[in-house]
């Protein structure tokens, strides 16, 4: 009961994280069903309508119900602790944003029971396909309702984080001393505030087209189907960075701690986060290169998309430089962080092909894009999430996770991930479009698809190992001390788990690594 | 600590992956490591751009992954205590400037090459020697392609074109978004209702090239395939003469049979082979022009001749008479 009425940022953070993980399992099961259907040519495991529901709800789940909210969970739990605050700025609004998220998710999953089933027009729901005439039943309307609820929750949460970061930092914690994860949440929140309203407008107009007889996107009534794509991607592309920046923030916390070095180029990483956030608002039409935009727009969006590679590259080089001459400790959190660098690089590089619009004309809407976005959103975001979970688990729950199971989890997922998604690049180049429920080609098509499906099974086993790890250590795991990793940031100053009021007292902050400063001062007084 | 064994495993996996990749290339042309062998100048130039980008991204890939693996190996813990710190280096401005500037230069090189190739990819050649390009209109429908030739002939799902002739394709849709895509003849261009997009090809070899709908368009998206049949000029001219008589069959196969089965026996859609509506011109015309519930308006935008061709074909070849169960 106290969990339902709670306004404690830590408890809300835990609610967010746990709920997101449940949806992660649900979305993952949808993906496994799709991979089972595609394992062989001309398979009849799943019907075409169900398949279309699966990929629509899978995409919507992973984006709106897993990655975005789990970062809200991390941010809820960590931001006040990292900046030395007692709670977020608006604790009750914070609770509201969580409950909106939960109900939005429930609406999405209950839409499977609507007549004609859940939405089946893909996660970006282009009209006219998502219009009344081509998407019968209320699945599409419930999808819109769900996204409205989720957007509202995210928006409230984002405003809350901004207010917290701007106003509640500990004495001495200037902008150049806040942890890099807090920088990433600052930009995550700013982007959400800027672009979520645009999504809400697009969805509202779509709903009006469906239910009130308007023709905003309906060509036969004088509307414009491409307008929706602009609305959607003006939101949709910054959303990608909403999902990757906090993961990069986590990596920027984990790598220095497990390299026993300071982050290489704090300012460069902080400013590259800001730069990525800024440019992410200028690239949306690279999702629309094939709609026949005027040439100057294609050129503009190609160049702006390529520019993003520069600050992203800066981050990767700075992380590598952080490990240079370090004392690398391969605890599970570090494995995920290094794995992130390894696979995210591939996702970033394949993005350059997609930014060059003539090449995009060949590979867009094929499995190449599916591979690219999973290298970015699974290899990037989800690897980052697991790095964060293994790193902060002791702080959040007060128990250490098992390192052996953790490593098994990492290696199984790392292997399974690459098996699943690398061959999808090749499938796309061979000519397999995304979102087809079956294919009749044999030979390499079938080989690569089979490898991909086997990989998804390996990943699933890896994720089960994580579940086993959590269940086993929740009772028998060793208790966590305040600072098991000898970390740098303020959340490790308090107990694990922290008391409701977070800190009894705070040191004056003189650098970006207050905990290391404390350790050194202690050593000096003892010495 | 664990690294040595796992590192070997990692190297093994990478080596295996590389070996697999190389075998795949050796046995299957490019094996999916580049777009399919192009058969049109625009597709060729896209492939050139692809290869050009691959050179740089390949080098960056080797650099990043190589230093990652090297650092992991070189700076591993080796039994040092957790409290043993590495040198406290906070950054190096010159180094950071270098790895900001060099990527900018690389991207400029990539963009420069793509812009150099761009006119040859997107501009339809004027083809003066051939008397201008041959213009074919592509009308996308759920779930078939309709091609209209300069003299008004129509074909469904099979685009006929003469070899070594510039063909301009004007693409639009009659219902939802689709995307015209024949990989060997160039990239994707969306078919969007209310909009017209253009692309072109000039096939260098007689043969058939497979195309697919590239934008998710509904329940039969996977079945929305096209074939480009590139013929000698003589064969093409001969085919144009016969196109009219084959229209009814093409319409049946492209717009009806994907859901109702080749004999009308039913599949995703109901069995229609015994449905008397097949013989009732006016009622059937209204149904196929406007659609009903899950049935899309397959004949939206059709001319009267097109409707009549289908009706005649249905009566002659599909309708089996009403049975008692009818």
PDB file of N, CA, C and O in Angstrom, chain B residues 111-175:
ATOM      1  N   UNK B 111      30.790  12.899 -48.164  1.00  0.00           N
ATOM      2  CA  UNK B 111      29.712  13.701 -48.737  1.00  0.00           C
ATOM      3  C   UNK B 111      30.106  14.184 -50.136  1.00  0.00           C
ATOM      4  O   UNK B 111      29.289  14.160 -51.063  1.00  0.00           O
ATOM      5  N   UNK B 112      31.367  14.586 -50.291  1.00  0.00           N
ATOM      6  CA  UNK B 112      31.829  15.059 -51.598  1.00  0.00           C
ATOM      7  C   UNK B 112      31.641  13.998 -52.668  1.00  0.00           C
ATOM      8  O   UNK B 112      31.110  14.269 -53.758  1.00  0.00           O
ATOM      9  N   UNK B 113      32.026  12.772 -52.355  1.00  0.00           N
ATOM     10  CA  UNK B 113      31.898  11.694 -53.336  1.00  0.00           C
ATOM     11  C   UNK B 113      30.434  11.443 -53.681  1.00  0.00           C
ATOM     12  O   UNK B 113      30.069  11.291 -54.855  1.00  0.00           O
ATOM     13  N   UNK B 114      29.587  11.443 -52.639  1.00  0.00           N
ATOM     14  CA  UNK B 114      28.165  11.180 -52.884  1.00  0.00           C
ATOM     15  C   UNK B 114      27.562  12.284 -53.753  1.00  0.00           C
ATOM     16  O   UNK B 114      26.793  12.009 -54.685  1.00  0.00           O
ATOM     17  N   UNK B 115      27.941  13.538 -53.475  1.00  0.00           N
ATOM     18  CA  UNK B 115      27.401  14.640 -54.283  1.00  0.00           C
ATOM     19  C   UNK B 115      27.909  14.578 -55.724  1.00  0.00           C
ATOM     20  O   UNK B 115      27.207  14.952 -56.659  1.00  0.00           O
ATOM     21  N   UNK B 116      29.138  14.087 -55.891  1.00  0.00           N
ATOM     22  CA  UNK B 116      29.686  13.924 -57.227  1.00  0.00           C
ATOM     23  C   UNK B 116      28.871  12.900 -58.019  1.00  0.00           C
ATOM     24  O   UNK B 116      28.590  13.061 -59.197  1.00  0.00           O
ATOM     25  N   UNK B 117      28.441  11.843 -57.329  1.00  0.00           N
ATOM     26  CA  UNK B 117      27.687  10.786 -57.998  1.00  0.00           C
ATOM     27  C   UNK B 117      26.197  11.130 -58.129  1.00  0.00           C
ATOM     28  O   UNK B 117      25.475  10.522 -58.915  1.00  0.00           O
ATOM     29  N   UNK B 118      25.741  12.080 -57.313  1.00  0.00           N
ATOM     30  CA  UNK B 118      24.301  12.306 -57.159  1.00  0.00           C
ATOM     31  C   UNK B 118      23.549  12.598 -58.461  1.00  0.00           C
ATOM     32  O   UNK B 118      22.520  11.957 -58.724  1.00  0.00           O
ATOM     33  N   UNK B 119      24.025  13.526 -59.298  1.00  0.00           N
ATOM     34  CA  UNK B 119      23.247  13.820 -60.513  1.00  0.00           C
ATOM     35  C   UNK B 119      23.032  12.571 -61.370  1.00  0.00           C
ATOM     36  O   UNK B 119      21.948  12.379 -61.928  1.00  0.00           O
ATOM     37  N   UNK B 120      24.048  11.728 -61.444  1.00  0.00           N
ATOM     38  CA  UNK B 120      23.930  10.497 -62.230  1.00  0.00           C
ATOM     39  C   UNK B 120      22.989   9.489 -61.606  1.00  0.00           C
ATOM     40  O   UNK B 120      22.611   8.494 -62.232  1.00  0.00           O
ATOM     41  N   UNK B 121      22.616   9.718 -60.354  1.00  0.00           N
ATOM     42  CA  UNK B 121      21.691   8.796 -59.694  1.00  0.00           C
ATOM     43  C   UNK B 121      20.260   9.313 -59.804  1.00  0.00           C
ATOM     44  O   UNK B 121      19.353   8.593 -60.191  1.00  0.00           O
ATOM     45  N   UNK B 122      20.072  10.591 -59.467  1.00  0.00           N
ATOM     46  CA  UNK B 122      18.685  11.023 -59.344  1.00  0.00           C
ATOM     47  C   UNK B 122      18.115  11.716 -60.582  1.00  0.00           C
ATOM     48  O   UNK B 122      16.911  11.699 -60.781  1.00  0.00           O
ATOM     49  N   UNK B 123      18.964  12.348 -61.433  1.00  0.00           N
ATOM     50  CA  UNK B 123      18.413  13.050 -62.590  1.00  0.00           C
ATOM     51  C   UNK B 123      18.087  12.075 -63.714  1.00  0.00           C
ATOM     52  O   UNK B 123      18.930  11.277 -64.109  1.00  0.00           O
ATOM     53  N   UNK B 124      16.884  12.153 -64.220  1.00  0.00           N
ATOM     54  CA  UNK B 124      16.508  11.288 -65.336  1.00  0.00           C
ATOM     55  C   UNK B 124      17.264  11.781 -66.585  1.00  0.00           C
ATOM     56  O   UNK B 124      17.164  12.958 -66.926  1.00  0.00           O
ATOM     57  N   UNK B 125      18.028  10.907 -67.252  1.00  0.00           N
ATOM     58  CA  UNK B 125      18.765  11.345 -68.429  1.00  0.00           C
ATOM     59  C   UNK B 125      17.792  11.830 -69.504  1.00  0.00           C
ATOM     60  O   UNK B 125      16.690  11.297 -69.636  1.00  0.00           O
ATOM     61  N   UNK B 126      18.200  12.832 -70.270  1.00  0.00           N
ATOM     62  CA  UNK B 126      17.289  13.329 -71.300  1.00  0.00           C
ATOM     63  C   UNK B 126      17.173  12.327 -72.452  1.00  0.00           C
ATOM     64  O   UNK B 126      16.170  12.322 -73.165  1.00  0.00           O
ATOM     65  N   UNK B 127      18.185  11.469 -72.604  1.00  0.00           N
ATOM     66  CA  UNK B 127      18.131  10.373 -73.584  1.00  0.00           C
ATOM     67  C   UNK B 127      17.681  10.848 -74.961  1.00  0.00           C
ATOM     68  O   UNK B 127      16.767  10.280 -75.556  1.00  0.00           O
ATOM     69  N   UNK B 128      18.329  11.893 -75.458  1.00  0.00           N
ATOM     70  CA  UNK B 128      17.909  12.475 -76.734  1.00  0.00           C
ATOM     71  C   UNK B 128      18.041  11.488 -77.885  1.00  0.00           C
ATOM     72  O   UNK B 128      17.180  11.427 -78.760  1.00  0.00           O
ATOM     73  N   UNK B 129      19.121  10.700 -77.865  1.00  0.00           N
ATOM     74  CA  UNK B 129      19.340   9.758 -78.961  1.00  0.00           C
ATOM     75  C   UNK B 129      18.198   8.751 -79.057  1.00  0.00           C
ATOM     76  O   UNK B 129      17.885   8.252 -80.143  1.00  0.00           O
ATOM     77  N   UNK B 130      17.578   8.460 -77.918  1.00  0.00           N
ATOM     78  CA  UNK B 130      16.488   7.468 -77.928  1.00  0.00           C
ATOM     79  C   UNK B 130      15.138   8.136 -78.153  1.00  0.00           C
ATOM     80  O   UNK B 130      14.097   7.478 -78.074  1.00  0.00           O
ATOM     81  N   UNK B 131      15.143   9.448 -78.341  1.00  0.00           N
ATOM     82  CA  UNK B 131      13.873  10.153 -78.475  1.00  0.00           C
ATOM     83  C   UNK B 131      13.205  10.381 -77.133  1.00  0.00           C
ATOM     84  O   UNK B 131      11.983  10.311 -77.016  1.00  0.00           O
ATOM     85  N   UNK B 132      14.006  10.651 -76.116  1.00  0.00           N
ATOM     86  CA  UNK B 132      13.443  10.909 -74.784  1.00  0.00           C
ATOM     87  C   UNK B 132      13.160   9.618 -74.055  1.00  0.00           C
ATOM     88  O   UNK B 132      13.082   8.547 -74.671  1.00  0.00           O
ATOM     89  N   UNK B 133      13.038   9.693 -72.726  1.00  0.00           N
ATOM     90  CA  UNK B 133      12.791   8.471 -71.963  1.00  0.00           C
ATOM     91  C   UNK B 133      11.388   7.912 -72.207  1.00  0.00           C
ATOM     92  O   UNK B 133      10.463   8.658 -72.550  1.00  0.00           O
ATOM     93  N   UNK B 134      11.296   6.611 -72.050  1.00  0.00           N
ATOM     94  CA  UNK B 134       9.998   5.946 -72.091  1.00  0.00           C
ATOM     95  C   UNK B 134       9.352   6.176 -70.720  1.00  0.00           C
ATOM     96  O   UNK B 134       9.985   5.928 -69.698  1.00  0.00           O
ATOM     97  N   UNK B 135       8.129   6.689 -70.693  1.00  0.00           N
ATOM     98  CA  UNK B 135       7.520   7.013 -69.398  1.00  0.00           C
ATOM     99  C   UNK B 135       6.481   5.966 -69.033  1.00  0.00           C
ATOM    100  O   UNK B 135       5.545   5.720 -69.790  1.00  0.00           O
ATOM    101  N   UNK B 136       6.673   5.350 -67.888  1.00  0.00           N
ATOM    102  CA  UNK B 136       5.708   4.368 -67.400  1.00  0.00           C
ATOM    103  C   UNK B 136       5.136   4.880 -66.088  1.00  0.00           C
ATOM    104  O   UNK B 136       5.875   5.339 -65.212  1.00  0.00           O
ATOM    105  N   UNK B 137       3.814   4.834 -65.971  1.00  0.00           N
ATOM    106  CA  UNK B 137       3.200   5.241 -64.709  1.00  0.00           C
ATOM    107  C   UNK B 137       3.006   4.036 -63.809  1.00  0.00           C
ATOM    108  O   UNK B 137       2.503   3.009 -64.243  1.00  0.00           O
ATOM    109  N   UNK B 138       3.429   4.191 -62.563  1.00  0.00           N
ATOM    110  CA  UNK B 138       3.263   3.122 -61.591  1.00  0.00           C
ATOM    111  C   UNK B 138       2.198   3.553 -60.603  1.00  0.00           C
ATOM    112  O   UNK B 138       2.331   4.578 -59.948  1.00  0.00           O
ATOM    113  N   UNK B 139       1.144   2.778 -60.526  1.00  0.00           N
ATOM    114  CA  UNK B 139       0.090   3.016 -59.556  1.00  0.00           C
ATOM    115  C   UNK B 139       0.114   1.888 -58.542  1.00  0.00           C
ATOM    116  O   UNK B 139      -0.149   0.745 -58.883  1.00  0.00           O
ATOM    117  N   UNK B 140       0.429   2.223 -57.300  1.00  0.00           N
ATOM    118  CA  UNK B 140       0.473   1.181 -56.279  1.00  0.00           C
ATOM    119  C   UNK B 140      -0.894   1.051 -55.624  1.00  0.00           C
ATOM    120  O   UNK B 140      -1.578   2.046 -55.387  1.00  0.00           O
ATOM    121  N   UNK B 141      -1.304  -0.180 -55.406  1.00  0.00           N
ATOM    122  CA  UNK B 141      -2.566  -0.472 -54.713  1.00  0.00           C
ATOM    123  C   UNK B 141      -2.278  -1.505 -53.646  1.00  0.00           C
ATOM    124  O   UNK B 141      -1.329  -2.256 -53.748  1.00  0.00           O
ATOM    125  N   UNK B 142      -3.161  -1.586 -52.634  1.00  0.00           N
ATOM    126  CA  UNK B 142      -3.131  -2.769 -51.781  1.00  0.00           C
ATOM    127  C   UNK B 142      -3.640  -3.925 -52.638  1.00  0.00           C
ATOM    128  O   UNK B 142      -4.814  -3.912 -53.027  1.00  0.00           O
ATOM    129  N   UNK B 143      -2.924  -4.902 -53.023  1.00  0.00           N
ATOM    130  CA  UNK B 143      -1.521  -5.176 -52.785  1.00  0.00           C
ATOM    131  C   UNK B 143      -0.898  -5.583 -54.108  1.00  0.00           C
ATOM    132  O   UNK B 143      -0.490  -6.715 -54.283  1.00  0.00           O
ATOM    133  N   UNK B 144      -0.942  -4.677 -55.067  1.00  0.00           N
ATOM    134  CA  UNK B 144      -0.384  -4.992 -56.384  1.00  0.00           C
ATOM    135  C   UNK B 144       0.106  -3.712 -57.049  1.00  0.00           C
ATOM    136  O   UNK B 144      -0.180  -2.602 -56.594  1.00  0.00           O
ATOM    137  N   UNK B 145       0.886  -3.903 -58.103  1.00  0.00           N
ATOM    138  CA  UNK B 145       1.421  -2.779 -58.876  1.00  0.00           C
ATOM    139  C   UNK B 145       0.725  -2.725 -60.214  1.00  0.00           C
ATOM    140  O   UNK B 145       0.589  -3.733 -60.891  1.00  0.00           O
ATOM    141  N   UNK B 146       0.324  -1.530 -60.615  1.00  0.00           N
ATOM    142  CA  UNK B 146      -0.296  -1.378 -61.934  1.00  0.00           C
ATOM    143  C   UNK B 146       0.583  -0.460 -62.772  1.00  0.00           C
ATOM    144  O   UNK B 146       0.952   0.625 -62.337  1.00  0.00           O
ATOM    145  N   UNK B 147       0.936  -0.934 -63.979  1.00  0.00           N
ATOM    146  CA  UNK B 147       1.823  -0.164 -64.843  1.00  0.00           C
ATOM    147  C   UNK B 147       1.054   0.301 -66.080  1.00  0.00           C
ATOM    148  O   UNK B 147       0.387  -0.509 -66.723  1.00  0.00           O
ATOM    149  N   UNK B 148       1.158   1.579 -66.385  1.00  0.00           N
ATOM    150  CA  UNK B 148       0.504   2.118 -67.573  1.00  0.00           C
ATOM    151  C   UNK B 148       1.571   2.634 -68.530  1.00  0.00           C
ATOM    152  O   UNK B 148       2.418   3.440 -68.135  1.00  0.00           O
ATOM    153  N   UNK B 149       1.517   2.147 -69.784  1.00  0.00           N
ATOM    154  CA  UNK B 149       2.548   2.475 -70.778  1.00  0.00           C
ATOM    155  C   UNK B 149       2.095   3.679 -71.609  1.00  0.00           C
ATOM    156  O   UNK B 149       0.917   4.040 -71.601  1.00  0.00           O
ATOM    157  N   UNK B 150       3.041   4.263 -72.389  1.00  0.00           N
ATOM    158  CA  UNK B 150       2.704   5.497 -73.117  1.00  0.00           C
ATOM    159  C   UNK B 150       1.472   5.362 -74.003  1.00  0.00           C
ATOM    160  O   UNK B 150       0.705   6.306 -74.152  1.00  0.00           O
ATOM    161  N   UNK B 151       1.235   4.206 -74.602  1.00  0.00           N
ATOM    162  CA  UNK B 151       0.078   4.089 -75.488  1.00  0.00           C
ATOM    163  C   UNK B 151      -1.169   3.599 -74.765  1.00  0.00           C
ATOM    164  O   UNK B 151      -2.140   3.176 -75.401  1.00  0.00           O
ATOM    165  N   UNK B 152      -1.143   3.591 -73.456  1.00  0.00           N
ATOM    166  CA  UNK B 152      -2.334   3.247 -72.709  1.00  0.00           C
ATOM    167  C   UNK B 152      -2.441   1.787 -72.299  1.00  0.00           C
ATOM    168  O   UNK B 152      -3.364   1.421 -71.588  1.00  0.00           O
ATOM    169  N   UNK B 153      -1.507   0.944 -72.767  1.00  0.00           N
ATOM    170  CA  UNK B 153      -1.575  -0.445 -72.324  1.00  0.00           C
ATOM    171  C   UNK B 153      -1.327  -0.518 -70.820  1.00  0.00           C
ATOM    172  O   UNK B 153      -0.637   0.331 -70.246  1.00  0.00           O
ATOM    173  N   UNK B 154      -1.889  -1.565 -70.215  1.00  0.00           N
ATOM    174  CA  UNK B 154      -1.755  -1.710 -68.764  1.00  0.00           C
ATOM    175  C   UNK B 154      -1.281  -3.110 -68.446  1.00  0.00           C
ATOM    176  O   UNK B 154      -1.704  -4.077 -69.086  1.00  0.00           O
ATOM    177  N   UNK B 155      -0.385  -3.228 -67.486  1.00  0.00           N
ATOM    178  CA  UNK B 155      -0.040  -4.558 -66.985  1.00  0.00           C
ATOM    179  C   UNK B 155      -0.011  -4.501 -65.461  1.00  0.00           C
ATOM    180  O   UNK B 155       0.094  -3.436 -64.872  1.00  0.00           O
ATOM    181  N   UNK B 156      -0.147  -5.668 -64.862  1.00  0.00           N
ATOM    182  CA  UNK B 156      -0.218  -5.756 -63.404  1.00  0.00           C
ATOM    183  C   UNK B 156       0.958  -6.565 -62.893  1.00  0.00           C
ATOM    184  O   UNK B 156       1.206  -7.672 -63.383  1.00  0.00           O
ATOM    185  N   UNK B 157       1.655  -6.040 -61.926  1.00  0.00           N
ATOM    186  CA  UNK B 157       2.764  -6.720 -61.230  1.00  0.00           C
ATOM    187  C   UNK B 157       3.954  -7.055 -62.124  1.00  0.00           C
ATOM    188  O   UNK B 157       4.991  -7.463 -61.627  1.00  0.00           O
ATOM    189  N   UNK B 158       3.812  -6.950 -63.433  1.00  0.00           N
ATOM    190  CA  UNK B 158       4.925  -7.225 -64.339  1.00  0.00           C
ATOM    191  C   UNK B 158       5.154  -6.018 -65.200  1.00  0.00           C
ATOM    192  O   UNK B 158       4.316  -5.674 -66.029  1.00  0.00           O
ATOM    193  N   UNK B 159       6.302  -5.377 -64.984  1.00  0.00           N
ATOM    194  CA  UNK B 159       6.635  -4.212 -65.792  1.00  0.00           C
ATOM    195  C   UNK B 159       7.507  -4.681 -66.947  1.00  0.00           C
ATOM    196  O   UNK B 159       8.552  -5.304 -66.739  1.00  0.00           O
ATOM    197  N   UNK B 160       7.062  -4.418 -68.183  1.00  0.00           N
ATOM    198  CA  UNK B 160       7.875  -4.780 -69.351  1.00  0.00           C
ATOM    199  C   UNK B 160       8.643  -3.563 -69.816  1.00  0.00           C
ATOM    200  O   UNK B 160       8.111  -2.445 -69.834  1.00  0.00           O
ATOM    201  N   UNK B 161       9.905  -3.758 -70.185  1.00  0.00           N
ATOM    202  CA  UNK B 161      10.716  -2.621 -70.626  1.00  0.00           C
ATOM    203  C   UNK B 161      11.744  -3.111 -71.628  1.00  0.00           C
ATOM    204  O   UNK B 161      12.247  -4.237 -71.511  1.00  0.00           O
ATOM    205  N   UNK B 162      12.060  -2.292 -72.615  1.00  0.00           N
ATOM    206  CA  UNK B 162      13.094  -2.670 -73.568  1.00  0.00           C
ATOM    207  C   UNK B 162      14.487  -2.470 -72.963  1.00  0.00           C
ATOM    208  O   UNK B 162      14.685  -1.575 -72.147  1.00  0.00           O
ATOM    209  N   UNK B 163      15.424  -3.305 -73.387  1.00  0.00           N
ATOM    210  CA  UNK B 163      16.781  -3.232 -72.854  1.00  0.00           C
ATOM    211  C   UNK B 163      17.487  -1.989 -73.401  1.00  0.00           C
ATOM    212  O   UNK B 163      17.137  -1.490 -74.482  1.00  0.00           O
ATOM    213  N   UNK B 164      18.425  -1.469 -72.629  1.00  0.00           N
ATOM    214  CA  UNK B 164      19.222  -0.303 -73.035  1.00  0.00           C
ATOM    215  C   UNK B 164      18.385   0.912 -73.417  1.00  0.00           C
ATOM    216  O   UNK B 164      18.759   1.680 -74.297  1.00  0.00           O
ATOM    217  N   UNK B 165      17.251   1.057 -72.780  1.00  0.00           N
ATOM    218  CA  UNK B 165      16.393   2.196 -73.070  1.00  0.00           C
ATOM    219  C   UNK B 165      16.132   2.882 -71.726  1.00  0.00           C
ATOM    220  O   UNK B 165      15.871   2.220 -70.721  1.00  0.00           O
ATOM    221  N   UNK B 166      16.217   4.208 -71.709  1.00  0.00           N
ATOM    222  CA  UNK B 166      15.950   4.928 -70.466  1.00  0.00           C
ATOM    223  C   UNK B 166      14.451   4.916 -70.175  1.00  0.00           C
ATOM    224  O   UNK B 166      13.654   5.325 -71.027  1.00  0.00           O
ATOM    225  N   UNK B 167      14.091   4.431 -69.007  1.00  0.00           N
ATOM    226  CA  UNK B 167      12.682   4.370 -68.629  1.00  0.00           C
ATOM    227  C   UNK B 167      12.479   5.263 -67.415  1.00  0.00           C
ATOM    228  O   UNK B 167      13.143   5.092 -66.393  1.00  0.00           O
ATOM    229  N   UNK B 168      11.594   6.248 -67.543  1.00  0.00           N
ATOM    230  CA  UNK B 168      11.257   7.061 -66.386  1.00  0.00           C
ATOM    231  C   UNK B 168      10.020   6.462 -65.735  1.00  0.00           C
ATOM    232  O   UNK B 168       9.067   6.096 -66.421  1.00  0.00           O
ATOM    233  N   UNK B 169      10.044   6.366 -64.427  1.00  0.00           N
ATOM    234  CA  UNK B 169       8.933   5.769 -63.706  1.00  0.00           C
ATOM    235  C   UNK B 169       8.275   6.849 -62.859  1.00  0.00           C
ATOM    236  O   UNK B 169       8.931   7.461 -62.024  1.00  0.00           O
ATOM    237  N   UNK B 170       7.001   7.104 -63.091  1.00  0.00           N
ATOM    238  CA  UNK B 170       6.241   8.068 -62.280  1.00  0.00           C
ATOM    239  C   UNK B 170       5.382   7.283 -61.298  1.00  0.00           C
ATOM    240  O   UNK B 170       4.538   6.502 -61.717  1.00  0.00           O
ATOM    241  N   UNK B 171       5.606   7.531 -60.016  1.00  0.00           N
ATOM    242  CA  UNK B 171       5.044   6.628 -59.011  1.00  0.00           C
ATOM    243  C   UNK B 171       4.023   7.348 -58.138  1.00  0.00           C
ATOM    244  O   UNK B 171       4.299   8.417 -57.591  1.00  0.00           O
ATOM    245  N   UNK B 172       2.864   6.744 -57.991  1.00  0.00           N
ATOM    246  CA  UNK B 172       1.917   7.252 -57.008  1.00  0.00           C
ATOM    247  C   UNK B 172       1.111   6.077 -56.460  1.00  0.00           C
ATOM    248  O   UNK B 172       1.338   4.933 -56.845  1.00  0.00           O
ATOM    249  N   UNK B 173       0.234   6.368 -55.499  1.00  0.00           N
ATOM    250  CA  UNK B 173      -0.530   5.298 -54.880  1.00  0.00           C
ATOM    251  C   UNK B 173      -2.005   5.636 -54.918  1.00  0.00           C
ATOM    252  O   UNK B 173      -2.393   6.805 -54.937  1.00  0.00           O
ATOM    253  N   UNK B 174      -2.829   4.604 -54.919  1.00  0.00           N
ATOM    254  CA  UNK B 174      -4.269   4.801 -54.907  1.00  0.00           C
ATOM    255  C   UNK B 174      -4.868   4.626 -53.520  1.00  0.00           C
ATOM    256  O   UNK B 174      -6.052   4.867 -53.337  1.00  0.00           O
ATOM    257  N   UNK B 175      -4.083   4.150 -52.561  1.00  0.00           N
ATOM    258  CA  UNK B 175      -4.689   3.954 -51.233  1.00  0.00           C
ATOM    259  C   UNK B 175      -3.736   4.357 -50.105  1.00  0.00           C
ATOM    260  O   UNK B 175      -3.798   5.472 -49.624  1.00  0.00           O
TER     261      UNK B 175
END
